[in-house]
Amino acid sequence: MDIKTFVNVVSALPKDISVLAKGPTGIGKSHIIHQIGERLNMPVIDRRLAQMTEGDIIGLPELVDGVTRFAPTDWFIRACKEPVILFFDELNRATLEVQQCAFQIVLDRELNGHKLHSDTRVYAAVNVGSEYQVLEMDPALQRRFWAMDLEPTKDDWITWAKQSDDIPSAVVEFINKFPSSLRHTGNMEPGKVYPNPASWHRLCQSLTHAGCNPDDVCGSGSLPALFYPMCLGFIGQTDSVKFSDFIKEYVNKFFAEDVIDSKRWSSKKQSILDLNSDKKNGLLEQIIDWTKTEGNNISIDEVDRCVELVKSCSEEMIVNFFNMVMETEDLDTIKKFHKRLGKLVTDIINESGKY
């Protein structure tokens, strides 16, 4: 199941239905659970069961009035007192004792007499694949979940990346062009580095920290000395070569944000307006993609900057851009662009008779 569908389904499930997300490491299972938490406006208590002992869940024994009892952990008591998402990561890498504690929480929604809040939700995640050292889950435990195998798509990642502040636009363009580089599928050699969505995220953060932001160095014909070796440790040799060549020879150094953002537009406006038709057309397609990304609501000021670029194009490109706006089916976006371009497009069509 793709991530968008998974998030929509899980958000709509009854609160007492536990959820099990299955998939290979690095695809963003933990991030997805936190995304659901944001949608439901619920805090997420994230516990990695592979690093826990039985006492980390049930608590430690204490003597009260001559009787021994287990003092519950603070995070579990919080899940009992207020609505939260209780997320158990790496469930199938936990010890059998820890899995049994999770079993009681999933099955009975309580542990040692302490009941979860009625609105608390229980989610878990497991890594799947022959390359992982995991313990087989008890079928009686697994059947208590709504369980789903996650198969993140290129579009899932691109949608997320465009909303992120630390994924350069050039990286999004690379993954869009070479989707197989997002995540290795098939057999994996032990000890060999392969790309996955999480490793791309860490690479972007590291390159930016080292002063090698792909957006800043793309199209230069050469790359900083640290660029390629830094890629090697995150995405492996094959994809490092492909990615480095792409960034080094990148043709269009401008991105949708260079037009939409007022400061970036002010500094790059003339260079953008001087682009040839092919590069302008590519930039206009990026702008349309930006408007279709969830969370991006274009303002009338941003529309004005886009229109200034559009009006520097040929009449055919102006009409094509307006058609792309209409195809977004976003009424608010269409209204804003129609206000600025509607009459111009109508005049072009009436005068040319070609459309």
JSON list of C-alpha atoms in Angstrom, two decimals, residues 80-223:
[
{"chain": "A", "resi": 80, "resn": "CYS", "atom": "CA", "xyz": [-3.39, 5.80, 30.51]},
{"chain": "A", "resi": 81, "resn": "LYS", "atom": "CA", "xyz": [-4.18, 9.34, 31.63]},
{"chain": "A", "resi": 82, "resn": "GLU", "atom": "CA", "xyz": [-4.43, 11.17, 28.29]},
{"chain": "A", "resi": 83, "resn": "PRO", "atom": "CA", "xyz": [-5.08, 10.36, 24.61]},
{"chain": "A", "resi": 84, "resn": "VAL", "atom": "CA", "xyz": [-1.83, 9.58, 22.81]},
{"chain": "A", "resi": 85, "resn": "ILE", "atom": "CA", "xyz": [-0.54, 7.38, 20.02]},
{"chain": "A", "resi": 86, "resn": "LEU", "atom": "CA", "xyz": [1.52, 4.64, 21.64]},
{"chain": "A", "resi": 87, "resn": "PHE", "atom": "CA", "xyz": [4.00, 3.58, 18.96]},
{"chain": "A", "resi": 88, "resn": "PHE", "atom": "CA", "xyz": [6.05, 0.38, 19.36]},
{"chain": "A", "resi": 89, "resn": "ASP", "atom": "CA", "xyz": [8.83, 0.40, 16.76]},
{"chain": "A", "resi": 90, "resn": "GLU", "atom": "CA", "xyz": [10.85, -2.70, 15.77]},
{"chain": "A", "resi": 91, "resn": "LEU", "atom": "CA", "xyz": [8.37, -5.03, 17.43]},
{"chain": "A", "resi": 92, "resn": "ASN", "atom": "CA", "xyz": [9.82, -8.11, 15.73]},
{"chain": "A", "resi": 93, "resn": "ARG", "atom": "CA", "xyz": [13.34, -7.30, 16.95]},
{"chain": "A", "resi": 94, "resn": "ALA", "atom": "CA", "xyz": [12.25, -7.25, 20.58]},
{"chain": "A", "resi": 95, "resn": "THR", "atom": "CA", "xyz": [12.83, -10.16, 22.96]},
{"chain": "A", "resi": 96, "resn": "LEU", "atom": "CA", "xyz": [9.99, -12.62, 23.45]},
{"chain": "A", "resi": 97, "resn": "GLU", "atom": "CA", "xyz": [9.40, -11.23, 26.96]},
{"chain": "A", "resi": 98, "resn": "VAL", "atom": "CA", "xyz": [9.02, -7.70, 25.61]},
{"chain": "A", "resi": 99, "resn": "GLN", "atom": "CA", "xyz": [6.74, -8.95, 22.83]},
{"chain": "A", "resi": 100, "resn": "GLN", "atom": "CA", "xyz": [4.52, -10.62, 25.45]},
{"chain": "A", "resi": 101, "resn": "CYS", "atom": "CA", "xyz": [4.17, -7.31, 27.31]},
{"chain": "A", "resi": 102, "resn": "ALA", "atom": "CA", "xyz": [3.21, -5.65, 24.03]},
{"chain": "A", "resi": 103, "resn": "PHE", "atom": "CA", "xyz": [0.74, -8.48, 23.44]},
{"chain": "A", "resi": 104, "resn": "GLN", "atom": "CA", "xyz": [-1.18, -7.64, 26.61]},
{"chain": "A", "resi": 105, "resn": "ILE", "atom": "CA", "xyz": [-1.26, -3.94, 25.72]},
{"chain": "A", "resi": 106, "resn": "VAL", "atom": "CA", "xyz": [-2.53, -4.69, 22.21]},
{"chain": "A", "resi": 107, "resn": "LEU", "atom": "CA", "xyz": [-5.00, -7.40, 23.27]},
{"chain": "A", "resi": 108, "resn": "ASP", "atom": "CA", "xyz": [-6.37, -6.01, 26.53]},
{"chain": "A", "resi": 109, "resn": "ARG", "atom": "CA", "xyz": [-5.35, -2.33, 26.27]},
{"chain": "A", "resi": 110, "resn": "GLU", "atom": "CA", "xyz": [-3.89, -2.60, 29.76]},
{"chain": "A", "resi": 111, "resn": "LEU", "atom": "CA", "xyz": [-0.79, -3.76, 31.61]},
{"chain": "A", "resi": 112, "resn": "ASN", "atom": "CA", "xyz": [-0.63, -4.83, 35.26]},
{"chain": "A", "resi": 113, "resn": "GLY", "atom": "CA", "xyz": [-4.06, -3.39, 35.95]},
{"chain": "A", "resi": 114, "resn": "HIS", "atom": "CA", "xyz": [-3.37, -0.01, 34.37]},
{"chain": "A", "resi": 115, "resn": "LYS", "atom": "CA", "xyz": [-5.79, 0.59, 31.48]},
{"chain": "A", "resi": 116, "resn": "LEU", "atom": "CA", "xyz": [-5.02, 2.78, 28.49]},
{"chain": "A", "resi": 117, "resn": "HIS", "atom": "CA", "xyz": [-7.05, 5.94, 28.03]},
{"chain": "A", "resi": 118, "resn": "SER", "atom": "CA", "xyz": [-10.13, 5.16, 25.95]},
{"chain": "A", "resi": 119, "resn": "ASP", "atom": "CA", "xyz": [-8.88, 7.44, 23.14]},
{"chain": "A", "resi": 120, "resn": "THR", "atom": "CA", "xyz": [-5.28, 6.22, 23.12]},
{"chain": "A", "resi": 121, "resn": "ARG", "atom": "CA", "xyz": [-4.27, 4.41, 19.94]},
{"chain": "A", "resi": 122, "resn": "VAL", "atom": "CA", "xyz": [-1.68, 1.61, 19.69]},
{"chain": "A", "resi": 123, "resn": "TYR", "atom": "CA", "xyz": [0.50, 1.40, 16.57]},
{"chain": "A", "resi": 124, "resn": "ALA", "atom": "CA", "xyz": [3.54, -0.76, 15.86]},
{"chain": "A", "resi": 125, "resn": "ALA", "atom": "CA", "xyz": [6.08, -1.24, 13.09]},
{"chain": "A", "resi": 126, "resn": "VAL", "atom": "CA", "xyz": [8.25, -4.15, 11.98]},
{"chain": "A", "resi": 127, "resn": "ASN", "atom": "CA", "xyz": [11.06, -4.55, 9.48]},
{"chain": "A", "resi": 128, "resn": "VAL", "atom": "CA", "xyz": [10.54, -7.29, 6.91]},
{"chain": "A", "resi": 129, "resn": "GLY", "atom": "CA", "xyz": [13.02, -9.00, 4.61]},
{"chain": "A", "resi": 130, "resn": "SER", "atom": "CA", "xyz": [15.57, -11.79, 4.77]},
{"chain": "A", "resi": 131, "resn": "GLU", "atom": "CA", "xyz": [18.41, -9.33, 5.41]},
{"chain": "A", "resi": 132, "resn": "TYR", "atom": "CA", "xyz": [17.14, -8.42, 8.89]},
{"chain": "A", "resi": 133, "resn": "GLN", "atom": "CA", "xyz": [17.82, -10.23, 12.15]},
{"chain": "A", "resi": 134, "resn": "VAL", "atom": "CA", "xyz": [14.33, -10.52, 13.60]},
{"chain": "A", "resi": 135, "resn": "LEU", "atom": "CA", "xyz": [12.26, -12.85, 15.76]},
{"chain": "A", "resi": 136, "resn": "GLU", "atom": "CA", "xyz": [9.14, -14.44, 14.36]},
{"chain": "A", "resi": 137, "resn": "MET", "atom": "CA", "xyz": [6.06, -12.77, 15.78]},
{"chain": "A", "resi": 138, "resn": "ASP", "atom": "CA", "xyz": [3.49, -14.88, 17.56]},
{"chain": "A", "resi": 139, "resn": "PRO", "atom": "CA", "xyz": [0.58, -15.34, 15.09]},
{"chain": "A", "resi": 140, "resn": "ALA", "atom": "CA", "xyz": [-1.81, -14.69, 17.99]},
{"chain": "A", "resi": 141, "resn": "LEU", "atom": "CA", "xyz": [-0.18, -11.26, 18.40]},
{"chain": "A", "resi": 142, "resn": "GLN", "atom": "CA", "xyz": [0.01, -10.43, 14.71]},
{"chain": "A", "resi": 143, "resn": "ARG", "atom": "CA", "xyz": [-3.66, -11.20, 14.05]},
{"chain": "A", "resi": 144, "resn": "ARG", "atom": "CA", "xyz": [-4.70, -8.60, 16.64]},
{"chain": "A", "resi": 145, "resn": "PHE", "atom": "CA", "xyz": [-3.52, -5.82, 14.32]},
{"chain": "A", "resi": 146, "resn": "TRP", "atom": "CA", "xyz": [-4.79, -4.20, 11.20]},
{"chain": "A", "resi": 147, "resn": "ALA", "atom": "CA", "xyz": [-1.55, -5.04, 9.37]},
{"chain": "A", "resi": 148, "resn": "MET", "atom": "CA", "xyz": [-0.32, -3.67, 6.07]},
{"chain": "A", "resi": 149, "resn": "ASP", "atom": "CA", "xyz": [2.82, -3.91, 3.94]},
{"chain": "A", "resi": 150, "resn": "LEU", "atom": "CA", "xyz": [4.02, -0.43, 3.01]},
{"chain": "A", "resi": 151, "resn": "GLU", "atom": "CA", "xyz": [5.30, 0.15, -0.52]},
{"chain": "A", "resi": 152, "resn": "PRO", "atom": "CA", "xyz": [6.25, 3.83, -0.69]},
{"chain": "A", "resi": 153, "resn": "THR", "atom": "CA", "xyz": [6.13, 5.29, -4.18]},
{"chain": "A", "resi": 154, "resn": "LYS", "atom": "CA", "xyz": [8.27, 7.94, -5.81]},
{"chain": "A", "resi": 155, "resn": "ASP", "atom": "CA", "xyz": [5.31, 10.33, -5.61]},
{"chain": "A", "resi": 156, "resn": "ASP", "atom": "CA", "xyz": [4.93, 9.65, -1.87]},
{"chain": "A", "resi": 157, "resn": "TRP", "atom": "CA", "xyz": [8.52, 10.70, -1.29]},
{"chain": "A", "resi": 158, "resn": "ILE", "atom": "CA", "xyz": [8.40, 13.71, -3.61]},
{"chain": "A", "resi": 159, "resn": "THR", "atom": "CA", "xyz": [5.24, 14.99, -1.93]},
{"chain": "A", "resi": 160, "resn": "TRP", "atom": "CA", "xyz": [6.96, 14.73, 1.45]},
{"chain": "A", "resi": 161, "resn": "ALA", "atom": "CA", "xyz": [10.25, 16.19, 0.17]},
{"chain": "A", "resi": 162, "resn": "LYS", "atom": "CA", "xyz": [8.57, 19.28, -1.28]},
{"chain": "A", "resi": 163, "resn": "GLN", "atom": "CA", "xyz": [7.08, 20.02, 2.14]},
{"chain": "A", "resi": 164, "resn": "SER", "atom": "CA", "xyz": [10.41, 19.55, 3.88]},
{"chain": "A", "resi": 165, "resn": "ASP", "atom": "CA", "xyz": [12.80, 22.41, 4.57]},
{"chain": "A", "resi": 166, "resn": "ASP", "atom": "CA", "xyz": [15.95, 20.31, 4.16]},
{"chain": "A", "resi": 167, "resn": "ILE", "atom": "CA", "xyz": [15.50, 18.49, 0.85]},
{"chain": "A", "resi": 168, "resn": "PRO", "atom": "CA", "xyz": [17.05, 20.56, -1.98]},
{"chain": "A", "resi": 169, "resn": "SER", "atom": "CA", "xyz": [14.99, 20.97, -5.13]},
{"chain": "A", "resi": 170, "resn": "ALA", "atom": "CA", "xyz": [17.77, 19.45, -7.27]},
{"chain": "A", "resi": 171, "resn": "VAL", "atom": "CA", "xyz": [17.50, 16.22, -5.26]},
{"chain": "A", "resi": 172, "resn": "VAL", "atom": "CA", "xyz": [13.75, 16.11, -5.87]},
{"chain": "A", "resi": 173, "resn": "GLU", "atom": "CA", "xyz": [14.44, 16.55, -9.59]},
{"chain": "A", "resi": 174, "resn": "PHE", "atom": "CA", "xyz": [16.97, 13.70, -9.51]},
{"chain": "A", "resi": 175, "resn": "ILE", "atom": "CA", "xyz": [14.58, 11.26, -7.79]},
{"chain": "A", "resi": 176, "resn": "ASN", "atom": "CA", "xyz": [11.81, 12.30, -10.16]},
{"chain": "A", "resi": 177, "resn": "LYS", "atom": "CA", "xyz": [14.05, 11.45, -13.10]},
{"chain": "A", "resi": 178, "resn": "PHE", "atom": "CA", "xyz": [15.63, 8.32, -11.56]},
{"chain": "A", "resi": 179, "resn": "PRO", "atom": "CA", "xyz": [12.99, 6.84, -9.22]},
{"chain": "A", "resi": 180, "resn": "SER", "atom": "CA", "xyz": [14.87, 3.54, -8.89]},
{"chain": "A", "resi": 181, "resn": "SER", "atom": "CA", "xyz": [17.60, 5.43, -7.01]},
{"chain": "A", "resi": 182, "resn": "LEU", "atom": "CA", "xyz": [15.24, 6.27, -4.17]},
{"chain": "A", "resi": 183, "resn": "ARG", "atom": "CA", "xyz": [15.33, 2.78, -2.68]},
{"chain": "A", "resi": 184, "resn": "HIS", "atom": "CA", "xyz": [17.22, -0.36, -3.58]},
{"chain": "A", "resi": 185, "resn": "THR", "atom": "CA", "xyz": [15.04, -3.39, -4.22]},
{"chain": "A", "resi": 186, "resn": "GLY", "atom": "CA", "xyz": [16.14, -6.97, -4.66]},
{"chain": "A", "resi": 187, "resn": "ASN", "atom": "CA", "xyz": [19.04, -8.82, -3.10]},
{"chain": "A", "resi": 188, "resn": "MET", "atom": "CA", "xyz": [21.41, -6.98, -0.78]},
{"chain": "A", "resi": 189, "resn": "GLU", "atom": "CA", "xyz": [25.04, -7.90, -0.23]},
{"chain": "A", "resi": 190, "resn": "PRO", "atom": "CA", "xyz": [26.06, -7.88, 3.45]},
{"chain": "A", "resi": 191, "resn": "GLY", "atom": "CA", "xyz": [27.95, -4.74, 4.40]},
{"chain": "A", "resi": 192, "resn": "LYS", "atom": "CA", "xyz": [27.19, -2.92, 1.15]},
{"chain": "A", "resi": 193, "resn": "VAL", "atom": "CA", "xyz": [25.58, 0.53, 1.27]},
{"chain": "A", "resi": 194, "resn": "TYR", "atom": "CA", "xyz": [22.26, 0.96, -0.54]},
{"chain": "A", "resi": 195, "resn": "PRO", "atom": "CA", "xyz": [19.99, 4.01, -0.88]},
{"chain": "A", "resi": 196, "resn": "ASN", "atom": "CA", "xyz": [16.66, 4.37, 0.90]},
{"chain": "A", "resi": 197, "resn": "PRO", "atom": "CA", "xyz": [14.44, 7.38, 1.68]},
{"chain": "A", "resi": 198, "resn": "ALA", "atom": "CA", "xyz": [15.99, 7.84, 5.13]},
{"chain": "A", "resi": 199, "resn": "SER", "atom": "CA", "xyz": [19.54, 7.78, 3.78]},
{"chain": "A", "resi": 200, "resn": "TRP", "atom": "CA", "xyz": [18.66, 10.41, 1.15]},
{"chain": "A", "resi": 201, "resn": "HIS", "atom": "CA", "xyz": [17.33, 12.62, 3.93]},
{"chain": "A", "resi": 202, "resn": "ARG", "atom": "CA", "xyz": [20.53, 12.23, 5.96]},
{"chain": "A", "resi": 203, "resn": "LEU", "atom": "CA", "xyz": [22.64, 12.88, 2.87]},
{"chain": "A", "resi": 204, "resn": "CYS", "atom": "CA", "xyz": [20.81, 16.14, 2.14]},
{"chain": "A", "resi": 205, "resn": "GLN", "atom": "CA", "xyz": [21.28, 17.31, 5.72]},
{"chain": "A", "resi": 206, "resn": "SER", "atom": "CA", "xyz": [24.97, 16.41, 5.67]},
{"chain": "A", "resi": 207, "resn": "LEU", "atom": "CA", "xyz": [25.72, 18.02, 2.29]},
{"chain": "A", "resi": 208, "resn": "THR", "atom": "CA", "xyz": [24.04, 21.25, 3.38]},
{"chain": "A", "resi": 209, "resn": "HIS", "atom": "CA", "xyz": [25.94, 21.22, 6.68]},
{"chain": "A", "resi": 210, "resn": "ALA", "atom": "CA", "xyz": [29.22, 20.79, 4.76]},
{"chain": "A", "resi": 211, "resn": "GLY", "atom": "CA", "xyz": [28.45, 23.73, 2.45]},
{"chain": "A", "resi": 212, "resn": "CYS", "atom": "CA", "xyz": [27.70, 21.45, -0.51]},
{"chain": "A", "resi": 213, "resn": "ASN", "atom": "CA", "xyz": [23.94, 22.04, -0.89]},
{"chain": "A", "resi": 214, "resn": "PRO", "atom": "CA", "xyz": [23.05, 20.50, -4.30]},
{"chain": "A", "resi": 215, "resn": "ASP", "atom": "CA", "xyz": [20.96, 23.56, -5.19]},
{"chain": "A", "resi": 216, "resn": "ASP", "atom": "CA", "xyz": [24.01, 25.78, -4.74]},
{"chain": "A", "resi": 217, "resn": "VAL", "atom": "CA", "xyz": [26.56, 23.66, -6.63]},
{"chain": "A", "resi": 218, "resn": "CYS", "atom": "CA", "xyz": [24.41, 22.17, -9.40]},
{"chain": "A", "resi": 219, "resn": "GLY", "atom": "CA", "xyz": [25.28, 22.98, -12.99]},
{"chain": "A", "resi": 220, "resn": "SER", "atom": "CA", "xyz": [28.78, 24.16, -12.08]},
{"chain": "A", "resi": 221, "resn": "GLY", "atom": "CA", "xyz": [30.61, 21.54, -14.15]},
{"chain": "A", "resi": 222, "resn": "SER", "atom": "CA", "xyz": [32.57, 20.52, -11.06]},
{"chain": "A", "resi": 223, "resn": "LEU", "atom": "CA", "xyz": [31.68, 19.60, -7.50]}
]
